[in-house]
Coordinates of C-alpha atoms in Angstrom, one line a residue:
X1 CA -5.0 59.2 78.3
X2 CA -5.3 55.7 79.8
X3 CA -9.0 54.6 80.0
X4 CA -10.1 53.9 83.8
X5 CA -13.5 52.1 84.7
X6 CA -14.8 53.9 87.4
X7 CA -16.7 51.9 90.1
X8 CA -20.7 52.6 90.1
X9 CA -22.1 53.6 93.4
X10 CA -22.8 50.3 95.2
X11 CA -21.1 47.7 92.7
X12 CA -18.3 47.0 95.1
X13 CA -15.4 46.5 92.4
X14 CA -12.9 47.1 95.0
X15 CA -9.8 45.3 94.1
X16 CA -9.0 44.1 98.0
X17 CA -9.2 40.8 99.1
X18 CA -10.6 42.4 102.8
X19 CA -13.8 43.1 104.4
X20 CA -15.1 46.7 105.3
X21 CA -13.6 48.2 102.2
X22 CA -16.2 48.2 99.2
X23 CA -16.7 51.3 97.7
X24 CA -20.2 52.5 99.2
X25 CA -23.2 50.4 99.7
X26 CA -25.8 52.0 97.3
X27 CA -29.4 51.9 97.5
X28 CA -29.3 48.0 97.4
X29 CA -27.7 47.2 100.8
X30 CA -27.7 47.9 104.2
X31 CA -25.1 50.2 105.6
X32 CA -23.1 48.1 108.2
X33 CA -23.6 51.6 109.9
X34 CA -27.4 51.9 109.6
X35 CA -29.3 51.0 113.0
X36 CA -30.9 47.6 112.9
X37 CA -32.7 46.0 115.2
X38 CA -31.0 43.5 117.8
X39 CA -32.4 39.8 117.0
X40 CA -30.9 36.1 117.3
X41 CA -29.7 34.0 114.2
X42 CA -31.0 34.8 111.0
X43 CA -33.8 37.1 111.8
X44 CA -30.2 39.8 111.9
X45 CA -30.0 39.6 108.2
X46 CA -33.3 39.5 106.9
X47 CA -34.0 42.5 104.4
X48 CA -37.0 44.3 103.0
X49 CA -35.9 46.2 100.2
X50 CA -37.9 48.3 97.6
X51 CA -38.2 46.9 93.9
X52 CA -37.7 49.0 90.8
X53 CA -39.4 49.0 87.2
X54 CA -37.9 45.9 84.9
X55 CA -35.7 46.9 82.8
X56 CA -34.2 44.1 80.1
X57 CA -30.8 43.0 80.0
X58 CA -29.5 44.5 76.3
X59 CA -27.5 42.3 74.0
X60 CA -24.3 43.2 72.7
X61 CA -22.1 40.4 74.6
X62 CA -18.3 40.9 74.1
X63 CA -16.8 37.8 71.7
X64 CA -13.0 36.7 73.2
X65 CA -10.2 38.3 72.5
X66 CA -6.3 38.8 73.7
X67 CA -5.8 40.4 76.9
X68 CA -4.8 43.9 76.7
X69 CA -3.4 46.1 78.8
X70 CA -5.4 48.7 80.8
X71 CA -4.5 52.0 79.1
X72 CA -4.7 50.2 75.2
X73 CA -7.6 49.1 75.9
X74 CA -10.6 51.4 73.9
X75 CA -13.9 52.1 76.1
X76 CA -16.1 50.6 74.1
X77 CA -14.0 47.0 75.0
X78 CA -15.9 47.3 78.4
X79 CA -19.3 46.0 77.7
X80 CA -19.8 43.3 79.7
X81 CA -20.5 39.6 79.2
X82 CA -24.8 39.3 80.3
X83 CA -24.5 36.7 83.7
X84 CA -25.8 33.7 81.8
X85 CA -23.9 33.8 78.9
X86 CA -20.8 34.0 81.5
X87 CA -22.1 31.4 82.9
X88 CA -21.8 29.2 79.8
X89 CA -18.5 30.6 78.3
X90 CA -17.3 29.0 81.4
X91 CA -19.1 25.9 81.5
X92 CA -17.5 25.4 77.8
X93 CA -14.5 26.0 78.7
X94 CA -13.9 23.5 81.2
X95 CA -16.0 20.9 79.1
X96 CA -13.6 21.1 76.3
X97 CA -10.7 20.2 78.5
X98 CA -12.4 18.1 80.9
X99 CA -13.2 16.0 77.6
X100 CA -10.0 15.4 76.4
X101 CA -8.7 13.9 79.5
X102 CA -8.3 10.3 79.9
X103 CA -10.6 9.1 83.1
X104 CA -8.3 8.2 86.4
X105 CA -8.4 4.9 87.9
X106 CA -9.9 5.3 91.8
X107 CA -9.9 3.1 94.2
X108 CA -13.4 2.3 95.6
X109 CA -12.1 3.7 99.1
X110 CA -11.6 6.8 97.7
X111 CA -14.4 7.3 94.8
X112 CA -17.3 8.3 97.5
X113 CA -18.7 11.8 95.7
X114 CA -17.1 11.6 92.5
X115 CA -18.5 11.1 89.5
X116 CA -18.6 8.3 87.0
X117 CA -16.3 9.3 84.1
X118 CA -17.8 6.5 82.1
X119 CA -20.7 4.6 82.2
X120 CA -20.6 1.4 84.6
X121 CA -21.0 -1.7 82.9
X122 CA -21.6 -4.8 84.8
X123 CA -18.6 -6.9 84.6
X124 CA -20.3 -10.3 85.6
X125 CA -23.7 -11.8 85.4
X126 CA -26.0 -10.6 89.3
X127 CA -26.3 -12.6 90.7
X128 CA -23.3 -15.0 89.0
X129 CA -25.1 -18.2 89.8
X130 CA -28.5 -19.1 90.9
X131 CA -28.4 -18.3 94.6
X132 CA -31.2 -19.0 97.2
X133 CA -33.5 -16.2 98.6
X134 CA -34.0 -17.7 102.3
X135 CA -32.8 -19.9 104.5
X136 CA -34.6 -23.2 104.0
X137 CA -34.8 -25.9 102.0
X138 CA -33.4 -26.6 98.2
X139 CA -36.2 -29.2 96.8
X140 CA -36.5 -31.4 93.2
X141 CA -39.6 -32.9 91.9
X142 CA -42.8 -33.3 94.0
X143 CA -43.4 -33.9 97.8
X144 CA -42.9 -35.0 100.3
X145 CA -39.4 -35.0 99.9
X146 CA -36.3 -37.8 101.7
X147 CA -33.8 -35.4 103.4
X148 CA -30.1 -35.9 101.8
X149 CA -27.8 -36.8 105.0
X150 CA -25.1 -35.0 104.3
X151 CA -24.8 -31.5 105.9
X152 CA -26.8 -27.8 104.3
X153 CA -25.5 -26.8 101.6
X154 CA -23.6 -22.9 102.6
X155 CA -22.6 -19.6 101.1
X156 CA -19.2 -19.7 99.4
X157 CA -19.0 -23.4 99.5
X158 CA -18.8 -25.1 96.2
X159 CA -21.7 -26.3 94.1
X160 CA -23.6 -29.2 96.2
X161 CA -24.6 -32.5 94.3
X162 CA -27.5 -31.7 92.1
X163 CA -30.8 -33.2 93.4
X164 CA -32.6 -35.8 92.2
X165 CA -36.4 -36.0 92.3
X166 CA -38.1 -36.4 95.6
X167 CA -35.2 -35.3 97.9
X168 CA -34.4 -32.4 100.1
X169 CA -31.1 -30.7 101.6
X170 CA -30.7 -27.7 103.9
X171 CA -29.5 -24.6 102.2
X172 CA -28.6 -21.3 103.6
X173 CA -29.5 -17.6 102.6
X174 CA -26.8 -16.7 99.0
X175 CA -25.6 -20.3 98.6
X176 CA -25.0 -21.7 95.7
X177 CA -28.4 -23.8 94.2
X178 CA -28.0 -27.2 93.6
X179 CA -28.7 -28.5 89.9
X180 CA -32.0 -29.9 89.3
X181 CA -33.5 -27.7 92.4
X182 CA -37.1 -27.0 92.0
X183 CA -37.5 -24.6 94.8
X184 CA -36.8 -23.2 98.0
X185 CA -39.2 -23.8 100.8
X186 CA -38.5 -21.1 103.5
X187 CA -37.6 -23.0 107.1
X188 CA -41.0 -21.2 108.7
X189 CA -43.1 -22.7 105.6
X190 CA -42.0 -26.6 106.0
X191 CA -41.7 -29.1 108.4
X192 CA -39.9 -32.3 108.8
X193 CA -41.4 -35.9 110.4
X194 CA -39.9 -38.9 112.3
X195 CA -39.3 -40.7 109.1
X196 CA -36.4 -38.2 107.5
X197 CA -38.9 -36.5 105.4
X198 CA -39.8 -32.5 104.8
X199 CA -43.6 -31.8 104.3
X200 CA -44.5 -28.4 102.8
X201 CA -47.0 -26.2 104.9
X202 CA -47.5 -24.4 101.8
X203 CA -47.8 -24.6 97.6
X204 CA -44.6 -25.1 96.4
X205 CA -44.6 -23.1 92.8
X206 CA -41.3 -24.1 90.5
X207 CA -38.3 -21.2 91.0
X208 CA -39.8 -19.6 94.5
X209 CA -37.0 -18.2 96.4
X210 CA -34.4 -18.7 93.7
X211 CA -32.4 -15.7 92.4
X212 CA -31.7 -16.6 88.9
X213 CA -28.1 -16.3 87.9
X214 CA -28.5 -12.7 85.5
X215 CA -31.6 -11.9 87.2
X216 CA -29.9 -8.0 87.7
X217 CA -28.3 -7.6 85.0
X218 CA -25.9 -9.7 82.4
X219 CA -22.4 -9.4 81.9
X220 CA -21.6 -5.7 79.8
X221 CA -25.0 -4.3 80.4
X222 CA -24.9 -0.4 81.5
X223 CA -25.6 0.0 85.0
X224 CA -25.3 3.7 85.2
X225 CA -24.3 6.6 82.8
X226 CA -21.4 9.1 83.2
X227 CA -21.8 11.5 85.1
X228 CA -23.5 9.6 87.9
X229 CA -22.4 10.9 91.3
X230 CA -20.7 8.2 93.4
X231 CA -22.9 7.6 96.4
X232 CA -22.4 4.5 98.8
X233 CA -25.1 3.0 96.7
X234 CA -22.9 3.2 94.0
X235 CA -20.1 2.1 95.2
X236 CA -22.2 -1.1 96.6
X237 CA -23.0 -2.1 92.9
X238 CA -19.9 -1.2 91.5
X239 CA -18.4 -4.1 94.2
X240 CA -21.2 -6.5 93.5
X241 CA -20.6 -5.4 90.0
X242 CA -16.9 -6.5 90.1
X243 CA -15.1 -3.2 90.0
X244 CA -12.2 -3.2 92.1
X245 CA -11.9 1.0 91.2
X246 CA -13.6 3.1 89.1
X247 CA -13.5 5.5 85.8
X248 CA -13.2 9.1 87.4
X249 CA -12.5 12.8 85.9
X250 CA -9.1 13.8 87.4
X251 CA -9.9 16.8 90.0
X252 CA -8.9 20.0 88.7
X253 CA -6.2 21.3 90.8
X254 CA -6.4 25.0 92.0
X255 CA -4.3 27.8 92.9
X256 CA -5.4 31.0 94.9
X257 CA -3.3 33.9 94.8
X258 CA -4.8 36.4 97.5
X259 CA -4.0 40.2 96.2
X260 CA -2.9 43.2 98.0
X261 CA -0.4 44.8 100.6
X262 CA -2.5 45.8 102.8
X263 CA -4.0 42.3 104.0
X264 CA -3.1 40.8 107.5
X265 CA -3.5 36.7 108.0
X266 CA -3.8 36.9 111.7
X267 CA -5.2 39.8 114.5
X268 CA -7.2 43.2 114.4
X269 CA -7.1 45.5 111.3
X270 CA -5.3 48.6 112.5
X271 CA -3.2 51.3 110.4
X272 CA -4.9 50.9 107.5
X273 CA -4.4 47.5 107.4
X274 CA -7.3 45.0 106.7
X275 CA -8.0 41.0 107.3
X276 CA -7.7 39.3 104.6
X277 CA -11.1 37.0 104.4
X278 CA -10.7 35.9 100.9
X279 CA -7.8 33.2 101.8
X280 CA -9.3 31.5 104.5
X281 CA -12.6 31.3 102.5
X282 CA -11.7 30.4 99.2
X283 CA -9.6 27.0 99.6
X284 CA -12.9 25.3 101.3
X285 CA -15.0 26.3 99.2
X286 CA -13.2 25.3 96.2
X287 CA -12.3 22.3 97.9
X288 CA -16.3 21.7 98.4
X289 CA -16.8 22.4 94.6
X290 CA -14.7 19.3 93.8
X291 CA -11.3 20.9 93.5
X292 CA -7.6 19.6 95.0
X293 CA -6.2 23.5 96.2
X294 CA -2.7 23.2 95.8
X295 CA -1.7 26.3 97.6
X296 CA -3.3 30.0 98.5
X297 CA -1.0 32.3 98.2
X298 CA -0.4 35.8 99.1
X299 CA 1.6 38.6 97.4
X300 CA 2.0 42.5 97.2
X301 CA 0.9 45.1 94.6
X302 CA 3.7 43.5 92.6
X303 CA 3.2 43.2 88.9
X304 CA 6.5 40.9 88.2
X305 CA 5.5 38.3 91.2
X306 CA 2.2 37.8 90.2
X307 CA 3.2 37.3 86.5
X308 CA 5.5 34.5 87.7
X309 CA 3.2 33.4 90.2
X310 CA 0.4 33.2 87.3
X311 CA 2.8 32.1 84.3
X312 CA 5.0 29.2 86.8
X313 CA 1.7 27.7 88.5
X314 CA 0.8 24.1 87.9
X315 CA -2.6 24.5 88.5
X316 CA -5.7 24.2 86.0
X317 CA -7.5 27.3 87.0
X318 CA -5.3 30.2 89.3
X319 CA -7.4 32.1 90.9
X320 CA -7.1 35.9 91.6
X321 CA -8.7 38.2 94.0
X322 CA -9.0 42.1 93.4
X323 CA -6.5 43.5 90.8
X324 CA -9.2 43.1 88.0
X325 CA -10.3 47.0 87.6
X326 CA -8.1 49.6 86.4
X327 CA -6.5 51.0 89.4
X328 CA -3.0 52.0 89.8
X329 CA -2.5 48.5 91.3
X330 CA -4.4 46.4 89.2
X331 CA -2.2 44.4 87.6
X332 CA -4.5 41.3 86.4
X333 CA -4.8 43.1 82.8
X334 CA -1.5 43.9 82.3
X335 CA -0.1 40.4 83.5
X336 CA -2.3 38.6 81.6
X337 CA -1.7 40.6 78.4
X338 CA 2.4 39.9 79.5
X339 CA 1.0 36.3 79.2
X340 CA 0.2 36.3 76.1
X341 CA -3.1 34.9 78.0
X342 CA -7.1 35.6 75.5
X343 CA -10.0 37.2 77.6
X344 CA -13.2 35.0 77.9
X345 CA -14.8 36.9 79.8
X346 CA -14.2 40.6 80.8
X347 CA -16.7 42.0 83.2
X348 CA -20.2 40.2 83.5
X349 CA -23.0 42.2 83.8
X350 CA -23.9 41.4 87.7
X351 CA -23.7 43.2 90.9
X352 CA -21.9 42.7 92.9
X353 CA -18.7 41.7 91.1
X354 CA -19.2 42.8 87.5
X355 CA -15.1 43.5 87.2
X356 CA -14.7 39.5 86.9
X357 CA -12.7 38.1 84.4
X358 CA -12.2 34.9 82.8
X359 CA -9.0 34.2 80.8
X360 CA -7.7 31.3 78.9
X361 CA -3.3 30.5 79.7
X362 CA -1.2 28.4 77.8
X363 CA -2.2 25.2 77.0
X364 CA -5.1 23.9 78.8
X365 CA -4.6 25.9 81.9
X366 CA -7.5 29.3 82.9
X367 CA -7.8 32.2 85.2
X368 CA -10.4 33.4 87.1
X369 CA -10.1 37.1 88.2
X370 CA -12.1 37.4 91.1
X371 CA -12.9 41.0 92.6
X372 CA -11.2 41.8 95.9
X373 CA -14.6 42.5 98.2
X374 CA -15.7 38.9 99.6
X375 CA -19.3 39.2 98.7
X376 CA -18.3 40.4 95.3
X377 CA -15.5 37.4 94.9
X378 CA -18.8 34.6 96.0
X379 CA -20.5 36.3 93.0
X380 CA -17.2 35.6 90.7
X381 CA -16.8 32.1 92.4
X382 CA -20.4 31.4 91.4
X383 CA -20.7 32.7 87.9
X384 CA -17.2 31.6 86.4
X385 CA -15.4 29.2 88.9
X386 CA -18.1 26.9 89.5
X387 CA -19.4 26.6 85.9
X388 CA -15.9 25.8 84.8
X389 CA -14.8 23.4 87.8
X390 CA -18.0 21.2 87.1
X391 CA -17.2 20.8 83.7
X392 CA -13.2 20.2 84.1
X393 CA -14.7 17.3 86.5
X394 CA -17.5 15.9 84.5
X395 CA -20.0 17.0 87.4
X396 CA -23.6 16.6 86.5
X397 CA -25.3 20.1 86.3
X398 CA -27.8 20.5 88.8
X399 CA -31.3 21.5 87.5
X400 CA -32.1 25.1 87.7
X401 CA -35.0 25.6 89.8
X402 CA -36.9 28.8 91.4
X403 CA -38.5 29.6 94.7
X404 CA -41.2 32.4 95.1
X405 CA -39.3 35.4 97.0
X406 CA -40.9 36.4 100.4
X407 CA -39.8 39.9 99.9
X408 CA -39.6 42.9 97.4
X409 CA -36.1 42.9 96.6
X410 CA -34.9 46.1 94.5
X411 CA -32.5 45.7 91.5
X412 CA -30.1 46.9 89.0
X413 CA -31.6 48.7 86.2
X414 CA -29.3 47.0 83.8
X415 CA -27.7 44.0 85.3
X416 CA -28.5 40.6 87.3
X417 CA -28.3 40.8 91.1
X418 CA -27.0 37.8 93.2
X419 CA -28.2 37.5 96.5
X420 CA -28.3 36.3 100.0
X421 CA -31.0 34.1 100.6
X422 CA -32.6 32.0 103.1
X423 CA -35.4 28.9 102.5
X424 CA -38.2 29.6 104.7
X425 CA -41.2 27.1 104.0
X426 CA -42.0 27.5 100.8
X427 CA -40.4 30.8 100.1
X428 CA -36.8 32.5 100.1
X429 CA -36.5 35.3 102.5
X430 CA -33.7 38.0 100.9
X431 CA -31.2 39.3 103.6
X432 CA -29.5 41.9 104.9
X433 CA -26.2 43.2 105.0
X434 CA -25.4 41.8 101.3
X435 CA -23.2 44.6 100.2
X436 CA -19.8 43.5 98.0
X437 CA -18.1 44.3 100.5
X438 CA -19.8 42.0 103.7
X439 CA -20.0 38.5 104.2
X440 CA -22.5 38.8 107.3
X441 CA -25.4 37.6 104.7
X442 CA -23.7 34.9 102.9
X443 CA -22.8 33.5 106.1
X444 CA -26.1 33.0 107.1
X445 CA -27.8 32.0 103.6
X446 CA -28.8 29.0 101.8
X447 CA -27.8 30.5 98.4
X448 CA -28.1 33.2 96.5
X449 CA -31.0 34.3 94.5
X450 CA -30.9 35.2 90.9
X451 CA -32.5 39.1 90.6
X452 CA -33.3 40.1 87.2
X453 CA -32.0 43.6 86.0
X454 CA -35.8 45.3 87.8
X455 CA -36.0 43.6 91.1
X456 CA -38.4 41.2 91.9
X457 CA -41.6 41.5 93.9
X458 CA -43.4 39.2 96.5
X459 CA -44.1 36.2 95.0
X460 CA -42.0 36.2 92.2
X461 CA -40.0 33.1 91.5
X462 CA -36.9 34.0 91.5
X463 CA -33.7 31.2 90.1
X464 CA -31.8 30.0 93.2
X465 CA -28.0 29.2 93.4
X466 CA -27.7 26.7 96.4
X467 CA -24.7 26.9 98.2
X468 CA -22.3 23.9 97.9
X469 CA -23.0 23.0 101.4
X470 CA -26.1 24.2 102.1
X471 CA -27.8 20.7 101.8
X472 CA -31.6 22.0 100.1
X473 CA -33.0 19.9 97.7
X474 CA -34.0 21.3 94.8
X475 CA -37.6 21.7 94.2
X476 CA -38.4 21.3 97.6
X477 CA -37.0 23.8 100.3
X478 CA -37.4 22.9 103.8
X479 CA -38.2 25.5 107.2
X480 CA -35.1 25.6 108.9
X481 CA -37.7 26.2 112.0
X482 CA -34.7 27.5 115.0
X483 CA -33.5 30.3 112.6
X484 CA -36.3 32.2 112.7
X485 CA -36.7 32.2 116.9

């Protein structure tokens, strides 16, 4: 008989792409049904929930292998992939592609946020010539000093007449320095008498207010490494630098194929049919991960159209939602094995969204088989997508870091638990409504907390997962004061 993975109380591995639908809320969420308290902002979604005794992940992680068809596939195939070591399958996977790609020429325009795909080496001596520091006076030799007739020497003029000993000519702030200048008296430090001469109010010491020509950096020495996030700075010293465009990963492109019948794009869910939430989530947030979405596309329970949708696409990752369990319609297994496509990744031990998948195509293309309930799908987007997008794009990896946890937060006996979190002071405050199936506590978080298989208690520092717009500096979370009134 075909083998079927039956969804745990409270996992959510629904295989819609909707809200409302997850299969039960277990003892780790709050019923969208229970009675809570009315409050403003935040305060809504906070939770206090009840640890349980640590219990340590068990090894045993699956290795790759072809994709196989549900009902060929034994039982003992369905040990899942721990959440780390998803977590780096993933990351590998992208690195090995993203390596082999040539770096794109891009304009300086368009290069804000990127990331060096090389290191950035100065083309030209900084400064190129020996530049003055202030506006003021270029000086040789002792004083006092004749002043030369002929008008101050300017920025982006040619080289002046050098300077011979005892004379004095006007020079503005970044012009060139004449030769045989032995310093520059600022205009506030000097002063000049009836006679044509300049008198210094001040010691003169040899080379003050002169930028010496290399005084940066020579020509060919490494400004930056790769990997080196493209900031306005950056793009500031590339210019003085003399880059005209710079070395940067190509952006993976992206397709998102949003699974099911029963999904509506527009109005009130009625007649058993849902909203679908997934489609008009995931394109931004892909998008704010460093990834050109090509399309999101929707299509029916339909086997043959999502094998040609999957098999035609151009993209460098496609992107599923629901489909990945072993439902009637499920169809992600069987397509892929129709593929001829190899398992990475087939289930990760995390809740919500254990039924994820990752999958390697032809060539250098991948699929990521997101559940179908939107909390569930995040957790997918955050353990597989996001590893492998930073890679394909040469991001830098942000350093992990952890937060004490404000709360008791109760926990899988077996697997990791992501969730909803918001910074408050010093802390992360766990909130409510973080079933697979809702996106009410995503919405209002800051990132998602990494629970080990246990729970956590007050005061344990938990791993946090910022959200790619959530703005919090790691190592130093900030009170976000209002949300909390």
């Amino acid at each position: 008989m075909p083998q079927e993975r039956a969804a745990e109380p409270g996992t959510g591995s629904g295989t819609r792409s909707g809200t409302g639908t997850g299969s039960g809320t277990g003892p780790d969420t709050v019923p969208a049904t229970a009675p809570v308290p009315e409050s403003d902002g935040v305060d809504e979604a906070l939770a206090l929930v009840a640890p349980q005794r640590a219990v340590r992940p068990q090894p045993g992680d699956r290795e790759s292998r072809p994709a196989e068809p549900p009902e060929t596939r034994p039982a003992e195939a369905h040990r899942a992939t721990a959440w780390p070591a998803a977590r780096e399958v993933a990351a590998r996977a992208g690195a090995a592609i993203g390596a082999a790609r040539e770096p794109r020429r891009t304009p300086l325009a368009q290069a804000l946020g990127q990331v060096l795909a090389q290191p950035l080496r100065a083309l030209t001596d900084l400064p190129s010539f020996d530049t003055s520091a202030m506006d003021g006076w270029a000086v040789a030799g002792p004083g006092p000093w004749a002043i030369r007739s002929e008008g101050a020497v300017l920025a982006g003029h040619s080289a002046a007449p050098a300077l011979e000993d005892g004379t004095a000519v006007r020079i503005a702030t970044g012009a060139r320095v004449p030769a045989e200048t032995t310093a520059v008296i600022r205009s506030e430090h000097s002063r000049t008498d009836t006679g044509g001469h300049l008198h210094a109010r001040r010691e003169v010491v040899p080379g003050q207010d002169i930028r010496p020509r290399g005084q940066e950096c020579r020509s060919g020495d490494r400004l930056l490494p790769a990997g080196t996030v493209v900031t306005p700075a950056v793009l500031g010293l590339a210019a003085a630098a003399g880059y005209d465009d710079l070395p940067t990963p190509h952006r993976p492109r992206v397709e998102v194929l949003v699974l099911g019948d029963e999904l509506l794009t527009a109005g009130l869910p009625h007649d058993g049919l849902i909203r679908d939430a997934l489609g008009p989530m995931l394109g931004p947030w892909l998008n704010a991960l460093g990834a050109d979405v090509l399309a999101t596309r929707r299509i029916g329970d339909d086997a043959e159209a999502l094998h040609t949708a999957v098999t035609d696409s151009a993209a460098d990752l496609v992107i599923t939602t629901g489909g990945t369990a072993a439902g009637p319609v499920d169809h992600v297994h069987p397509v892929l094995a129709k593929a001829g496509a190899v398992l990475l990744v087939d289930g990760v031990k995390v809740r919500p969204g254990h039924p994820m998948l990752l999958a390697r195509l032809d060539g250098a293309r991948h699929l990521v088989g997101l559940p179908g309930n939107p909390l569930a799908a995040v957790s997918g987007l955050l353990t597989l997508a996001e590893p492998l997008l930073r890679a394909l794009a040469g991001a830098p990896v942000p350093p992990p870091y952890r937060v004490p946890v404000r709360d008791e937060i109760h926990g899988h006996p077996h697997d990791t638990r992501l969730v909803p979190v918001v910074h408050q002071g010093d802390e992360v405050v766990p909130l409510h409504y973080n079933g697979p199936a809702m996106l009410r506590g995503i919405a209002a978080a800051d990132g998602m907390a990494v629970v080990p298989p246990g729970g956590a208690r007050p005061g344990d520092a938990l791993e946090i997962l910022d959200l790619p717009w959530s703005g919090f500096p790691a190592h130093g979370a900030t009170d976000q004061g209002a949300c909390f009134t």
